[in-house]
Amino acid sequence: MRRSFKFLLRPTVKQAAALAQCLEDHRQLYNAALEHRRTAFRKAGVTVRYGEQSAE
């Protein structure tokens, strides 16, 4: 049986700013990794996998 829990976040203004910055950092990282994969496939026809990107 799977159980799930939901928690309501009520961050302070300072915590909300830190969470927003963390989200922005992750968004930029994801988009850069995606662009790297697309460029590698377009230019060389190679597939870049998560493990290879993670090792970089």
C-alpha positions as a LaTeX table, in Angstrom:
\begin{tabular}{lrrr}
\hline
Residue & $x$ (\AA) & $y$ (\AA) & $z$ (\AA) \\
\hline
Met1 & 0.00 & 0.00 & 0.00 \\
Arg2 & 1.32 & 3.42 & $-0.94$ \\
Arg3 & 0.77 & 6.33 & 1.35 \\
Ser4 & 1.15 & 9.96 & 0.57 \\
Phe5 & 1.31 & 12.97 & 2.76 \\
Lys6 & 0.60 & 16.59 & 1.94 \\
Phe7 & 2.15 & 19.42 & 3.85 \\
Leu8 & 1.13 & 23.04 & 3.62 \\
Leu9 & 4.12 & 25.35 & 3.34 \\
Arg10 & 3.88 & 28.75 & 4.89 \\
Pro11 & 7.34 & 30.17 & 4.43 \\
Thr12 & 8.48 & 33.46 & 5.80 \\
Val13 & 9.39 & 36.20 & 3.34 \\
Lys14 & 13.07 & 35.28 & 3.65 \\
Gln15 & 12.35 & 31.56 & 3.14 \\
Ala16 & 10.10 & 32.31 & 0.15 \\
Ala17 & 12.91 & 34.28 & $-1.46$ \\
Ala18 & 15.35 & 31.42 & $-0.85$ \\
Leu19 & 12.88 & 28.90 & $-2.33$ \\
Ala20 & 12.34 & 31.11 & $-5.37$ \\
Gln21 & 16.10 & 31.40 & $-5.89$ \\
Cys22 & 16.50 & 27.62 & $-5.56$ \\
Leu23 & 13.75 & 27.08 & $-8.13$ \\
Glu24 & 15.39 & 29.56 & $-10.52$ \\
Asp25 & 18.78 & 27.85 & $-10.15$ \\
His26 & 17.27 & 24.44 & $-10.90$ \\
Arg27 & 15.36 & 25.82 & $-13.88$ \\
Gln28 & 18.54 & 27.28 & $-15.37$ \\
Leu29 & 20.45 & 24.04 & $-14.77$ \\
Tyr30 & 17.70 & 21.93 & $-16.39$ \\
Asn31 & 17.49 & 24.22 & $-19.41$ \\
Ala32 & 21.29 & 24.21 & $-19.86$ \\
Ala33 & 21.38 & 20.40 & $-19.70$ \\
Leu34 & 18.53 & 20.16 & $-22.21$ \\
Glu35 & 20.27 & 22.57 & $-24.57$ \\
His36 & 23.48 & 20.53 & $-24.25$ \\
Arg37 & 21.60 & 17.37 & $-25.25$ \\
Arg38 & 19.92 & 19.09 & $-28.19$ \\
Thr39 & 23.15 & 20.61 & $-29.46$ \\
Ala40 & 25.04 & 17.33 & $-29.19$ \\
Phe41 & 22.35 & 15.52 & $-31.16$ \\
Arg42 & 22.09 & 18.25 & $-33.82$ \\
Lys43 & 25.82 & 18.62 & $-34.39$ \\
Ala44 & 27.14 & 15.09 & $-33.91$ \\
Gly45 & 24.06 & 12.89 & $-33.83$ \\
Val46 & 25.02 & 11.52 & $-30.41$ \\
Thr47 & 22.74 & 11.02 & $-27.46$ \\
Val48 & 23.95 & 12.45 & $-24.17$ \\
Arg49 & 22.55 & 10.58 & $-21.20$ \\
Tyr50 & 21.91 & 11.76 & $-17.67$ \\
Gly51 & 24.87 & 9.86 & $-16.25$ \\
Glu52 & 27.25 & 11.52 & $-18.69$ \\
Gln53 & 25.90 & 14.97 & $-17.90$ \\
Ser54 & 25.98 & 14.27 & $-14.19$ \\
Ala55 & 29.64 & 13.24 & $-14.42$ \\
Glu56 & 30.49 & 16.59 & $-15.99$ \\
\hline
\end{tabular}
